[in-house]
Short mmCIF file of C-alpha atoms in Angstrom, two decimals:
data_model
loop_
_atom_site.label_atom_id
_atom_site.label_comp_id
_atom_site.label_asym_id
_atom_site.label_seq_id
_atom_site.Cartn_x
_atom_site.Cartn_y
_atom_site.Cartn_z
CA MET M 1 138.20 -47.44 110.40
CA CYS M 2 141.93 -47.08 109.72
CA PRO M 3 144.13 -45.03 112.02
CA PRO M 4 145.69 -41.79 110.77
CA GLU M 5 148.99 -42.04 108.99
CA SER M 6 150.75 -39.90 111.60
CA ALA M 7 149.98 -42.41 114.41
CA LEU M 8 152.91 -44.62 115.57
CA GLN M 9 152.78 -48.31 114.79
CA PRO M 10 153.34 -50.74 117.74
CA PRO M 11 156.88 -51.71 116.69
CA GLN M 12 157.87 -48.06 116.41
CA PHE M 13 156.36 -47.28 119.80
CA LEU M 14 158.30 -50.11 121.49
CA LEU M 15 161.56 -48.91 119.98
CA LEU M 16 161.06 -45.31 121.11
CA VAL M 17 160.07 -46.25 124.68
CA GLY M 18 161.92 -49.50 125.31
CA ILE M 19 165.41 -48.38 124.31
CA PRO M 20 165.65 -45.45 126.81
CA VAL M 21 164.16 -47.57 129.63
CA ALA M 22 166.56 -50.45 128.96
CA SER M 23 169.51 -48.04 128.82
CA THR M 24 168.56 -46.55 132.17
CA LEU M 25 168.24 -49.94 133.84
CA LEU M 26 171.60 -51.04 132.40
CA LEU M 27 173.28 -47.87 133.72
CA VAL M 28 171.87 -48.39 137.23
CA GLN M 29 173.03 -52.01 137.26
CA CYS M 30 176.54 -50.97 136.20
CA LEU M 31 176.68 -48.45 139.03
CA ARG M 32 175.61 -51.13 141.51
CA TRP M 33 178.32 -53.50 140.25
CA HIS M 34 181.19 -51.05 140.12
CA CYS M 35 180.32 -48.41 142.76
CA PRO M 36 178.92 -50.18 145.86
CA ARG M 37 180.67 -47.77 148.21
CA TRP M 38 179.15 -44.79 146.40
CA LEU M 39 175.66 -46.23 146.76
CA LEU M 40 175.90 -47.85 150.21
CA GLY M 41 178.45 -45.69 152.02
CA PRO M 42 181.94 -46.63 153.24
CA CYS M 43 180.80 -48.39 156.42
CA GLN M 44 177.34 -49.87 156.83
CA LYS M 45 175.67 -49.88 160.23
CA PRO M 46 173.96 -53.21 160.82
CA ASP M 47 171.75 -51.78 163.54
CA SER M 48 170.03 -49.24 161.30
CA ASP M 49 166.87 -49.15 163.37
CA GLU M 50 168.58 -47.30 166.22
CA GLU M 51 166.79 -44.10 167.03
CA PRO M 52 169.12 -41.15 166.34
CA VAL M 53 170.27 -39.24 169.39
CA PRO M 54 169.54 -35.50 169.20
CA PRO M 55 172.58 -33.20 168.94
CA SER M 56 171.88 -31.81 172.42
CA THR M 57 172.48 -35.26 173.96
CA PRO M 58 176.23 -35.99 173.98
CA PRO M 59 176.18 -39.53 175.46
CA LEU M 60 175.52 -42.37 173.05
CA GLU M 61 173.71 -45.65 173.45
CA LEU M 62 175.75 -48.82 173.31
CA HIS M 63 175.64 -49.84 169.66
CA VAL M 64 177.30 -52.13 167.17
CA PRO M 65 180.33 -50.27 165.77
CA GLU M 66 180.82 -49.78 162.08
CA GLN M 67 182.43 -52.58 160.08
CA CYS M 68 185.56 -50.89 158.73
CA ALA M 69 188.88 -52.03 157.33
CA PRO M 70 190.52 -55.01 159.10
CA ALA M 71 193.50 -54.42 161.34
CA THR M 72 197.03 -54.87 160.10
CA LEU M 73 199.45 -57.31 161.71
CA PRO M 74 201.50 -54.56 163.48
CA GLU M 75 198.27 -53.06 164.84
CA MET M 76 197.15 -56.44 166.15
CA ALA M 77 200.54 -57.09 167.75
CA ALA M 78 200.45 -53.70 169.51
CA PHE M 79 196.87 -54.39 170.64
CA TYR M 80 197.71 -57.69 172.35
CA GLN M 81 200.97 -56.35 173.77
CA GLU M 82 199.17 -53.51 175.55
CA LEU M 83 196.38 -55.80 176.69
CA HIS M 84 198.79 -58.27 178.35
CA THR M 85 201.20 -55.74 179.88
CA PRO M 86 200.94 -55.91 183.72
CA THR M 87 198.82 -53.06 185.07
CA GLN M 88 200.27 -53.13 188.60
CA GLY M 89 196.93 -54.05 190.12
CA GLN M 90 195.03 -51.23 188.42
CA THR M 91 191.84 -51.62 186.39
CA VAL M 92 192.31 -49.81 183.07
CA ILE M 93 189.54 -48.43 180.84
CA ARG M 94 190.79 -47.76 177.32
CA GLN M 95 189.66 -47.83 173.71
CA LEU M 96 191.87 -50.14 171.65
CA MET M 97 191.23 -51.02 168.00
CA HIS M 98 187.77 -49.40 168.10
CA LYS M 99 186.86 -51.48 171.18
CA LEU M 100 186.11 -49.99 174.58
CA LEU M 101 187.75 -52.38 177.04
CA VAL M 102 188.15 -52.67 180.80
CA PHE M 103 191.12 -54.86 181.68
CA SER M 104 193.75 -55.85 184.20
CA ALA M 105 196.89 -57.95 183.69
CA ARG M 106 199.58 -59.46 185.90
CA GLU M 107 202.31 -62.09 186.03
CA VAL M 108 201.49 -65.37 187.77
CA ASP M 109 203.86 -68.08 189.02
CA HIS M 110 203.37 -71.47 190.73
CA ARG M 111 201.77 -69.75 193.76
CA GLY M 112 198.77 -68.73 191.66
CA GLY M 113 197.12 -65.34 191.48
CA TYR M 114 193.91 -63.37 191.49
CA LEU M 115 192.67 -60.74 189.02
CA LEU M 116 189.79 -58.42 189.83
CA LEU M 117 188.11 -55.76 187.66
CA GLN M 118 187.05 -53.14 190.17
CA ASP M 119 183.33 -52.29 190.50
CA THR M 120 182.30 -54.82 187.83
CA GLY M 121 181.83 -58.09 189.72
CA ILE M 122 184.33 -59.87 187.42
CA SER M 123 187.27 -61.90 188.75
CA LEU M 124 189.68 -64.63 187.67
CA LEU M 125 191.30 -67.07 190.11
CA ILE M 126 194.45 -68.98 189.12
CA PRO M 127 194.98 -71.65 191.83
CA PRO M 128 198.35 -72.68 193.26
CA GLY M 129 200.00 -75.27 191.04
CA ALA M 130 198.30 -74.09 187.86
CA VAL M 131 201.68 -72.80 186.62
CA ALA M 132 204.76 -75.01 186.74
CA VAL M 133 207.45 -74.20 189.29
CA GLY M 134 210.07 -71.85 187.87
CA ARG M 135 207.75 -70.40 185.21
CA GLN M 136 205.89 -67.12 185.02
CA GLU M 137 202.83 -66.51 182.88
CA ARG M 138 201.24 -63.20 181.93
CA VAL M 139 197.46 -63.36 182.18
CA SER M 140 194.78 -60.75 181.53
CA LEU M 141 191.11 -60.33 182.38
CA VAL M 142 189.07 -58.19 179.96
CA LEU M 143 185.53 -56.80 180.04
CA VAL M 144 184.39 -56.08 176.47
CA TRP M 145 182.04 -53.09 176.11
CA ASP M 146 181.42 -53.82 172.44
CA LEU M 147 178.18 -55.42 171.22
CA SER M 148 179.79 -56.63 168.00
CA ASP M 149 181.53 -59.29 170.11
CA ALA M 150 178.30 -60.55 171.70
CA PRO M 151 176.46 -63.59 170.29
CA SER M 152 173.85 -63.10 167.56
CA LEU M 153 170.60 -63.59 169.48
CA SER M 154 167.07 -64.46 168.43
CA CYS M 155 163.97 -62.72 169.77
CA ALA M 156 163.59 -65.47 172.35
CA GLN M 157 167.15 -65.05 173.70
CA GLY M 158 168.29 -62.26 175.99
CA LEU M 159 171.77 -61.09 176.96
CA VAL M 160 172.06 -61.17 180.76
CA SER M 161 175.79 -60.76 181.38
CA PRO M 162 178.85 -58.98 180.00
CA VAL M 163 181.23 -60.45 177.45
CA VAL M 164 184.43 -61.42 179.28
CA ALA M 165 187.75 -62.46 177.74
CA CYS M 166 190.59 -64.27 179.49
CA GLY M 167 193.96 -63.97 177.88
CA PRO M 168 196.14 -64.89 176.28
CA HIS M 169 193.70 -66.80 174.12
CA GLY M 170 194.19 -70.58 174.20
CA ALA M 171 196.43 -70.55 177.29
CA ASN M 172 196.34 -73.87 179.19
CA PHE M 173 197.15 -74.44 182.86
CA LEU M 174 197.97 -77.46 184.99
CA LYS M 175 194.86 -76.87 187.12
CA PRO M 176 191.47 -75.34 186.15
CA CYS M 177 191.05 -71.62 186.71
CA THR M 178 187.80 -70.04 187.97
CA LEU M 179 186.14 -67.17 186.10
CA THR M 180 183.35 -65.35 187.95
CA PHE M 181 180.98 -62.64 186.66
CA LYS M 182 177.41 -61.45 187.34
CA HIS M 183 174.17 -62.13 185.45
CA CYS M 184 170.65 -60.66 185.78
CA ALA M 185 168.42 -63.62 184.87
CA GLN M 186 165.50 -64.06 187.26
CA GLN M 187 165.71 -67.86 186.94
CA PRO M 188 169.35 -69.04 187.10
CA GLY M 189 168.29 -72.33 185.53
CA HIS M 190 167.30 -70.45 182.35
CA ALA M 191 170.74 -68.82 181.97
CA ARG M 192 173.19 -70.63 179.70
CA THR M 193 176.87 -69.82 179.36
CA TYR M 194 178.42 -69.49 175.93
CA SER M 195 182.04 -69.62 174.82
CA SER M 196 183.79 -68.41 171.68
CA ASN M 197 187.06 -70.26 171.14
CA THR M 198 188.57 -67.32 169.29
CA SER M 199 190.84 -64.39 170.04
CA LEU M 200 189.42 -60.97 170.74
CA LEU M 201 190.07 -59.57 167.25
CA ASP M 202 188.88 -62.60 165.25
CA ALA M 203 185.34 -63.26 164.08
CA LYS M 204 183.47 -64.81 166.99
CA ALA M 205 182.08 -68.36 166.92
CA TRP M 206 179.80 -68.69 169.96
CA ARG M 207 178.82 -72.17 171.16
CA PRO M 208 176.85 -73.29 174.25
CA LEU M 209 179.02 -74.33 177.19
CA GLY M 210 177.06 -77.05 178.95
CA GLN M 211 173.35 -77.13 179.77
CA PRO M 212 171.29 -74.13 181.00
CA GLY M 213 171.97 -73.48 184.67
CA ALA M 214 175.16 -75.54 184.72
CA HIS M 215 177.38 -72.59 185.69
CA THR M 216 174.91 -70.14 187.27
CA SER M 217 173.87 -69.41 190.84
CA LEU M 218 171.41 -66.77 192.05
CA ASP M 219 173.15 -63.83 190.35
CA GLU M 220 176.58 -65.17 189.38
CA CYS M 221 178.23 -67.25 186.66
CA ARG M 222 181.19 -69.38 187.73
CA ILE M 223 183.11 -71.30 185.07
CA GLN M 224 186.00 -73.72 185.51
CA LEU M 225 188.30 -72.93 182.59
CA SER M 226 190.32 -75.57 180.82
CA HIS M 227 191.82 -72.90 178.57
CA PHE M 228 191.37 -69.17 178.06
CA SER M 229 188.84 -67.72 175.61
CA LEU M 230 185.68 -65.51 175.50
CA TYR M 231 182.61 -66.11 177.69
CA THR M 232 179.13 -64.70 178.26
CA CYS M 233 175.68 -65.74 179.51
CA VAL M 234 172.42 -65.88 177.53
CA LEU M 235 168.85 -66.24 178.82
CA GLU M 236 167.04 -69.16 177.19
CA ALA M 237 163.72 -70.09 178.81
CA PRO M 238 162.22 -73.52 178.10
CA ALA M 239 159.21 -73.71 175.79
CA GLY M 240 156.03 -72.52 177.46
CA GLN M 241 157.85 -70.57 180.21
CA ALA M 242 158.30 -66.80 180.37
CA ALA M 243 161.87 -65.54 180.12
CA ARG M 244 162.52 -62.65 182.50
CA LYS M 245 165.48 -60.61 183.65
CA TRP M 246 166.10 -57.80 186.13
CA LEU M 247 166.77 -54.30 184.85
CA GLN M 248 168.18 -51.38 186.77
CA LEU M 249 166.83 -47.93 185.86
CA ALA M 250 169.49 -45.27 186.36
CA MET M 251 168.79 -41.53 186.09
CA PHE M 252 171.53 -39.06 185.18
CA CYS M 253 171.67 -35.30 184.79
CA SER M 254 174.12 -32.45 185.18
CA PRO M 255 174.07 -30.34 188.37
CA LEU M 256 171.39 -27.65 188.55
CA ALA M 257 173.29 -24.35 188.64
CA PRO M 258 171.96 -20.84 189.38
CA GLY M 259 170.84 -19.09 186.20
CA GLN M 260 170.67 -22.36 184.26
CA THR M 261 167.70 -22.22 181.90
CA HIS M 262 167.63 -25.83 180.64
CA LEU M 263 168.10 -29.21 182.29
CA GLN M 264 168.29 -32.59 180.55
CA LEU M 265 167.40 -35.79 182.40
CA ARG M 266 168.45 -39.21 181.02
CA VAL M 267 167.04 -42.57 182.10
CA TYR M 268 169.13 -45.66 181.26
CA PHE M 269 167.60 -49.14 180.94
CA LEU M 270 170.46 -51.43 182.01
CA ASN M 271 170.99 -55.07 182.86
CA ASN M 272 171.11 -55.42 186.62
CA THR M 273 174.86 -56.10 186.67
CA PRO M 274 177.66 -53.93 188.09
CA CYS M 275 179.46 -53.65 184.74
CA ALA M 276 176.34 -52.28 182.97
CA LEU M 277 176.06 -49.48 185.53
CA GLN M 278 179.79 -48.78 185.21
CA TRP M 279 179.31 -48.41 181.45
CA ALA M 280 176.63 -45.76 182.02
CA LEU M 281 178.84 -43.95 184.54
CA THR M 282 181.73 -43.98 182.07
CA ASN M 283 179.46 -42.83 179.25
CA GLU M 284 178.22 -39.86 181.30
CA GLN M 285 181.53 -38.80 182.81
CA PRO M 286 182.89 -36.73 179.88
CA HIS M 287 179.64 -34.76 179.73
CA GLY M 288 179.21 -33.98 183.42
CA GLY M 289 176.24 -36.30 183.94
CA ARG M 290 175.98 -37.80 187.41
CA LEU M 291 173.87 -40.60 188.84
CA ARG M 292 170.83 -39.13 190.56
CA GLY M 293 169.67 -41.33 193.39
CA PRO M 294 169.79 -45.13 193.70
CA CYS M 295 168.94 -47.35 190.74
CA GLN M 296 165.46 -48.88 190.69
CA LEU M 297 164.82 -52.52 189.78
CA PHE M 298 162.37 -53.43 187.02
CA ASP M 299 160.92 -56.83 186.11
CA PHE M 300 161.43 -57.11 182.34
CA THR M 301 159.89 -59.96 180.34
CA GLY M 302 160.96 -61.13 176.91
CA ALA M 303 157.43 -61.99 175.76
CA ARG M 304 156.02 -58.45 175.84
CA GLY M 305 156.26 -55.21 173.92
CA ASP M 306 158.37 -52.07 173.95
CA GLN M 307 159.25 -50.13 177.08
CA CYS M 308 157.30 -46.90 177.66
CA LEU M 309 158.61 -43.91 179.61
CA LYS M 310 155.83 -41.44 180.40
CA LEU M 311 156.22 -38.00 181.97
CA LYS M 312 153.51 -37.51 184.62
CA TYR M 313 154.44 -34.41 186.62
CA ILE M 314 156.75 -31.37 186.42
CA SER M 315 157.00 -28.90 189.30
CA GLU M 316 155.93 -25.29 188.93
CA GLY M 317 158.28 -23.01 187.06
CA TRP M 318 159.42 -25.70 184.59
CA GLU M 319 158.09 -27.05 181.31
CA ASN M 320 158.92 -29.84 178.91
CA VAL M 321 160.76 -28.57 175.83
CA ASP M 322 159.29 -31.33 173.68
CA ASP M 323 155.51 -31.54 173.39
CA SER M 324 155.71 -35.34 173.64
CA SER M 325 155.31 -36.68 177.18
CA CYS M 326 155.86 -40.36 176.30
CA GLN M 327 158.88 -42.09 174.76
CA LEU M 328 159.37 -45.69 173.65
CA VAL M 329 162.40 -47.97 173.82
CA PRO M 330 162.38 -50.92 171.37
CA HIS M 331 162.00 -54.21 173.16
CA LEU M 332 165.05 -55.87 171.57
CA HIS M 333 167.32 -52.95 172.49
CA ILE M 334 166.73 -53.81 176.15
CA TRP M 335 166.38 -57.57 175.73
CA HIS M 336 169.71 -57.81 173.89
CA GLY M 337 171.48 -55.58 176.43
CA LYS M 338 172.24 -52.50 174.32
CA CYS M 339 172.07 -50.17 177.36
CA PRO M 340 169.56 -47.73 175.76
CA PHE M 341 168.46 -44.48 177.37
CA ARG M 342 165.76 -41.89 176.81
CA SER M 343 165.97 -38.22 177.74
CA PHE M 344 163.70 -35.33 178.58
CA CYS M 345 164.76 -31.69 178.36
CA PHE M 346 163.15 -29.14 180.68
CA ARG M 347 163.40 -25.35 180.74
CA ARG M 348 162.45 -22.69 183.21
CA LYS M 349 159.43 -20.63 182.28
CA ALA M 350 158.80 -17.00 183.22
CA ALA M 351 155.64 -15.79 184.93
CA ASN M 352 155.29 -13.07 182.33
CA GLU M 353 157.14 -11.70 179.34
CA ASN M 354 159.00 -9.04 181.36
CA GLU M 355 160.39 -11.46 183.96
CA ASP M 356 163.68 -13.29 183.52
CA CYS M 357 163.02 -17.04 183.56
CA SER M 358 166.45 -17.74 185.08
CA ALA M 359 165.34 -16.02 188.31
CA LEU M 360 162.54 -18.55 188.90
CA ALA M 361 162.29 -22.10 190.26
CA ASN M 362 165.56 -22.94 191.99
CA GLU M 363 164.51 -26.58 192.19
CA ILE M 364 162.81 -29.11 189.93
CA ILE M 365 160.69 -32.17 190.78
CA VAL M 366 159.80 -34.70 188.09
CA THR M 367 157.68 -37.87 188.25
CA MET M 368 157.71 -40.49 185.49
CA HIS M 369 156.09 -43.86 184.94
CA THR M 370 157.73 -46.68 183.00
CA PHE M 371 156.17 -49.96 181.94
CA GLN M 372 156.16 -52.49 179.14
CA ASP M 373 153.55 -51.93 176.48
CA GLY M 374 150.35 -53.68 177.54
CA LEU M 375 151.36 -53.94 181.23
CA GLU M 376 150.76 -50.37 182.36
CA THR M 377 148.68 -51.24 185.42
CA LYS M 378 150.48 -54.40 186.53
CA TYR M 379 154.17 -53.58 186.22
CA MET M 380 154.23 -49.81 186.51
CA GLU M 381 157.31 -48.31 188.12
CA ILE M 382 157.38 -44.75 189.46
CA LEU M 383 160.55 -42.72 188.95
CA ARG M 384 160.89 -39.56 191.01
CA PHE M 385 163.60 -36.99 190.50
CA GLN M 386 164.35 -33.86 192.52
CA ALA M 387 167.23 -31.41 192.27
CA SER M 388 167.93 -27.96 193.67
CA GLU M 389 170.66 -25.37 193.32
CA GLU M 390 171.62 -25.63 196.99
CA GLU M 391 172.41 -29.33 197.01
CA SER M 392 175.99 -30.35 197.68
CA TRP M 393 175.98 -32.81 194.79
CA ALA M 394 175.85 -29.83 192.40
CA ALA M 395 179.34 -28.76 193.47
CA PRO M 396 182.05 -29.67 190.92
CA PRO M 397 184.31 -32.58 191.88
CA PRO M 398 187.76 -31.71 193.25
CA VAL M 399 190.39 -31.27 190.59
CA SER M 400 193.14 -33.12 192.40
CA GLN M 401 192.76 -36.43 194.21
CA PRO M 402 195.14 -37.86 196.84
CA PRO M 403 197.84 -39.91 195.13
CA PRO M 404 197.32 -43.67 195.40
CA CYS M 405 199.54 -45.77 197.62
CA ASN M 406 200.44 -48.48 195.12
CA ARG M 407 202.91 -50.28 197.35
CA LEU M 408 203.31 -50.37 201.12
CA PRO M 409 206.79 -49.54 202.42
CA PRO M 410 208.69 -52.82 203.00
CA GLU M 411 209.23 -52.35 206.73
CA LEU M 412 205.55 -51.45 207.33
CA PHE M 413 204.42 -54.36 205.14
CA GLU M 414 206.50 -56.82 207.20
CA GLN M 415 205.23 -55.44 210.53
CA LEU M 416 201.59 -55.78 209.46
CA ARG M 417 202.20 -59.26 208.09
CA MET M 418 203.66 -60.45 211.41
CA LEU M 419 200.69 -59.02 213.33
CA LEU M 420 198.00 -60.46 211.04
CA GLU M 421 199.55 -63.88 210.36
CA PRO M 422 198.86 -65.71 213.65
CA THR M 423 195.46 -67.43 213.64
CA SER M 424 192.98 -65.90 216.08
CA ILE M 425 190.26 -67.92 217.79
CA THR M 426 187.78 -65.10 217.13
CA GLY M 427 188.80 -64.90 213.48
CA ASN M 428 190.04 -61.32 213.88
CA ASP M 429 193.19 -61.95 211.86
CA TRP M 430 193.96 -61.69 208.14
CA ARG M 431 190.60 -63.39 207.45
CA ARG M 432 188.66 -60.44 208.91
CA LEU M 433 190.64 -58.07 206.71
CA ALA M 434 189.92 -60.27 203.66
CA SER M 435 186.21 -60.22 204.45
CA HIS M 436 186.19 -56.42 204.67
CA LEU M 437 187.93 -56.26 201.29
CA GLY M 438 184.96 -58.08 199.75
CA LEU M 439 186.33 -61.62 199.46
CA CYS M 440 183.94 -64.56 199.84
CA GLY M 441 184.55 -67.93 201.51
CA MET M 442 186.06 -69.62 198.45
CA LYS M 443 188.60 -66.85 197.90
CA ILE M 444 189.49 -66.80 201.60
CA ARG M 445 190.11 -70.57 201.44
CA PHE M 446 192.34 -69.95 198.43
CA LEU M 447 194.37 -67.41 200.39
CA SER M 448 194.74 -69.86 203.28
CA CYS M 449 196.69 -72.15 200.90
CA GLN M 450 199.31 -69.48 200.30
CA ARG M 451 202.68 -69.57 202.00
CA SER M 452 201.77 -66.37 203.87
CA PRO M 453 198.02 -65.56 203.77
CA ALA M 454 198.59 -62.23 205.52
CA ALA M 455 201.10 -61.17 202.88
CA ALA M 456 198.70 -62.25 200.12
CA ILE M 457 195.83 -60.14 201.52
CA LEU M 458 198.12 -57.12 201.94
CA GLU M 459 199.23 -57.53 198.31
CA LEU M 460 195.57 -57.60 197.30
CA PHE M 461 195.03 -54.32 199.17
CA GLU M 462 197.97 -52.86 197.26
CA GLU M 463 196.49 -54.00 193.95
CA GLN M 464 193.29 -52.14 194.80
CA ASN M 465 195.36 -48.93 195.09
CA GLY M 466 194.31 -48.26 198.66
CA SER M 467 195.93 -45.43 200.59
CA LEU M 468 197.55 -45.66 204.00
CA GLN M 469 194.72 -43.57 205.42
CA GLU M 470 192.20 -46.13 204.13
CA LEU M 471 194.24 -48.99 205.57
CA HIS M 472 194.42 -47.19 208.93
CA GLY M 473 190.64 -46.74 208.95
CA LEU M 474 190.12 -50.35 207.92
CA MET M 475 192.26 -51.66 210.76
CA THR M 476 190.36 -49.45 213.20
CA SER M 477 186.98 -50.67 211.93
CA ILE M 478 187.92 -54.35 212.43
CA GLU M 479 189.28 -53.50 215.90
CA ARG M 480 192.91 -54.29 215.06
CA LEU M 481 194.21 -51.29 216.97
CA ASP M 482 197.70 -52.79 217.09
CA CYS M 483 197.92 -52.63 213.29
CA ALA M 484 196.37 -49.16 213.23
CA SER M 485 198.95 -47.99 215.78
CA VAL M 486 201.82 -49.31 213.64
CA ILE M 487 200.50 -47.41 210.61
CA GLN M 488 200.03 -44.22 212.63
CA SER M 489 203.52 -44.49 214.11
CA TYR M 490 205.02 -44.87 210.67
CA LEU M 491 203.18 -41.80 209.38
CA ASN M 492 204.25 -39.68 212.38
CA ARG M 493 207.95 -40.31 211.93
CA THR M 494 210.35 -37.48 211.11
CA PRO M 495 213.11 -37.59 208.46
CA HIS M 496 215.65 -38.10 211.27
CA SER M 497 214.13 -41.45 212.26
CA SER M 498 215.11 -43.37 209.16
CA PRO M 499 216.85 -42.58 205.88
CA ALA M 500 214.01 -44.27 204.00
CA THR M 501 211.26 -42.19 205.60
CA ALA M 502 211.79 -39.07 203.51
CA HIS M 503 211.56 -41.10 200.31
CA SER M 504 208.46 -43.03 201.35
CA LEU M 505 206.54 -40.02 202.66
CA ALA M 506 206.84 -38.31 199.28
CA TRP M 507 203.99 -40.47 198.03
CA GLU M 508 202.04 -40.94 201.28
CA ASN M 509 198.40 -39.98 201.68
CA GLN M 510 197.79 -36.25 201.78
CA GLY M 511 194.67 -36.77 203.91
CA LEU M 512 196.69 -37.21 207.13
CA GLU M 513 198.42 -34.32 208.83
CA LEU M 514 202.14 -34.57 208.11
CA ASP M 515 205.04 -32.28 208.88
CA GLU M 516 205.33 -29.79 206.01
CA LYS M 517 209.10 -29.93 206.32
CA LEU M 518 208.98 -33.41 204.76
#
């Protein structure tokens, strides 16, 4: 039977259908060739699996920043100039060239020097003789809070330390320098240091620096530097062995104020290192979040699943805003040290419709469990949180702080040096002061090689921006009442005692009672 005359023949059908389809495909391909920014966006985010943070949660998880336009030469020159400008002993936190950095810089001569990033566990020791006599070198120590500078890790590797940069890049010294920072690997022999022989703004090229465990002790990495570069520590367990690291779980929330209807609680999953906790504190500071209670340790393994955070109990008068009582944190976000957090939002509930909910429940108690998926019974941790309106921690911090005493007055400095310099049989000399300032045996031995160890330890106190009141209390605590008396006598002087007193007391500690006429 022949088909009707009106039916389309196969060649005609292919022409009518094929031409429009081919034209469409050609148009799409042209758009992909000529308009990649229109299709893909101006800056791609490589970590696209990050869970979006709700608008009500101001702090952000540590993430890989967007890959935008490269820096110009003037911008790079200004970046390195600011990074290597002496900070007068202060630890500076600043965002430079889209990088959040913590750094300190100083000038070093043939006597050597010591750089310390406060509250991070990171230090750099330049020994005597590392710089030639008659020369001065500017050196810097930088903590990099930017995951784009960390090594690219596999699922079997875990980041267990910060990324630290010593500058200027490529600087060489006559003697090796010692870089020290913390790690959180449970087995120090599984932790391997890595180095990137590049500057801070260049593309990183990470390479292993020796064998696993070569530079690690119980919780510390110590590297003898032949020249300055970038360094970090990666957990690499041998085949057949479980790789584990210590986490610290830190809870933050804003103060509970009278009449407040909502309260948000955030739990951070951080590497158990001082710098990771400092990042969380810095991240929460602009939004009023404060650390609630001590951090809790958690045994985290790299061979298991995601981390679960489950809400178990809320005290009467409060309810969870979200119906979900369990939240998950992707395993690699914790394993690769991205400092993730999860939050719960609670609100007061009224006993009935006619009662104001803000008048109820002036305290809140919350209990949560956290565990790795599949290990709920074996590795469960219990997190308890309690806050009330009457607690002193809810009071806002003071607006003004006592001004720091950056430098001791010369005459007081010399008096204290003469008192602390002589060696005491009991050790209650400059060494006791060094121990109370947090220095270990190796650093104390380094100070003993200085021309005046007492002067060196007093300079270290100055670099930590301690006040005269703190120094007075420190001398009292180590039972050096002679030094404490000298400090007190200096503070009690009147303007008639010395022409220099009026000038020096203008920046003295406001915590001690001084004559208002000064």
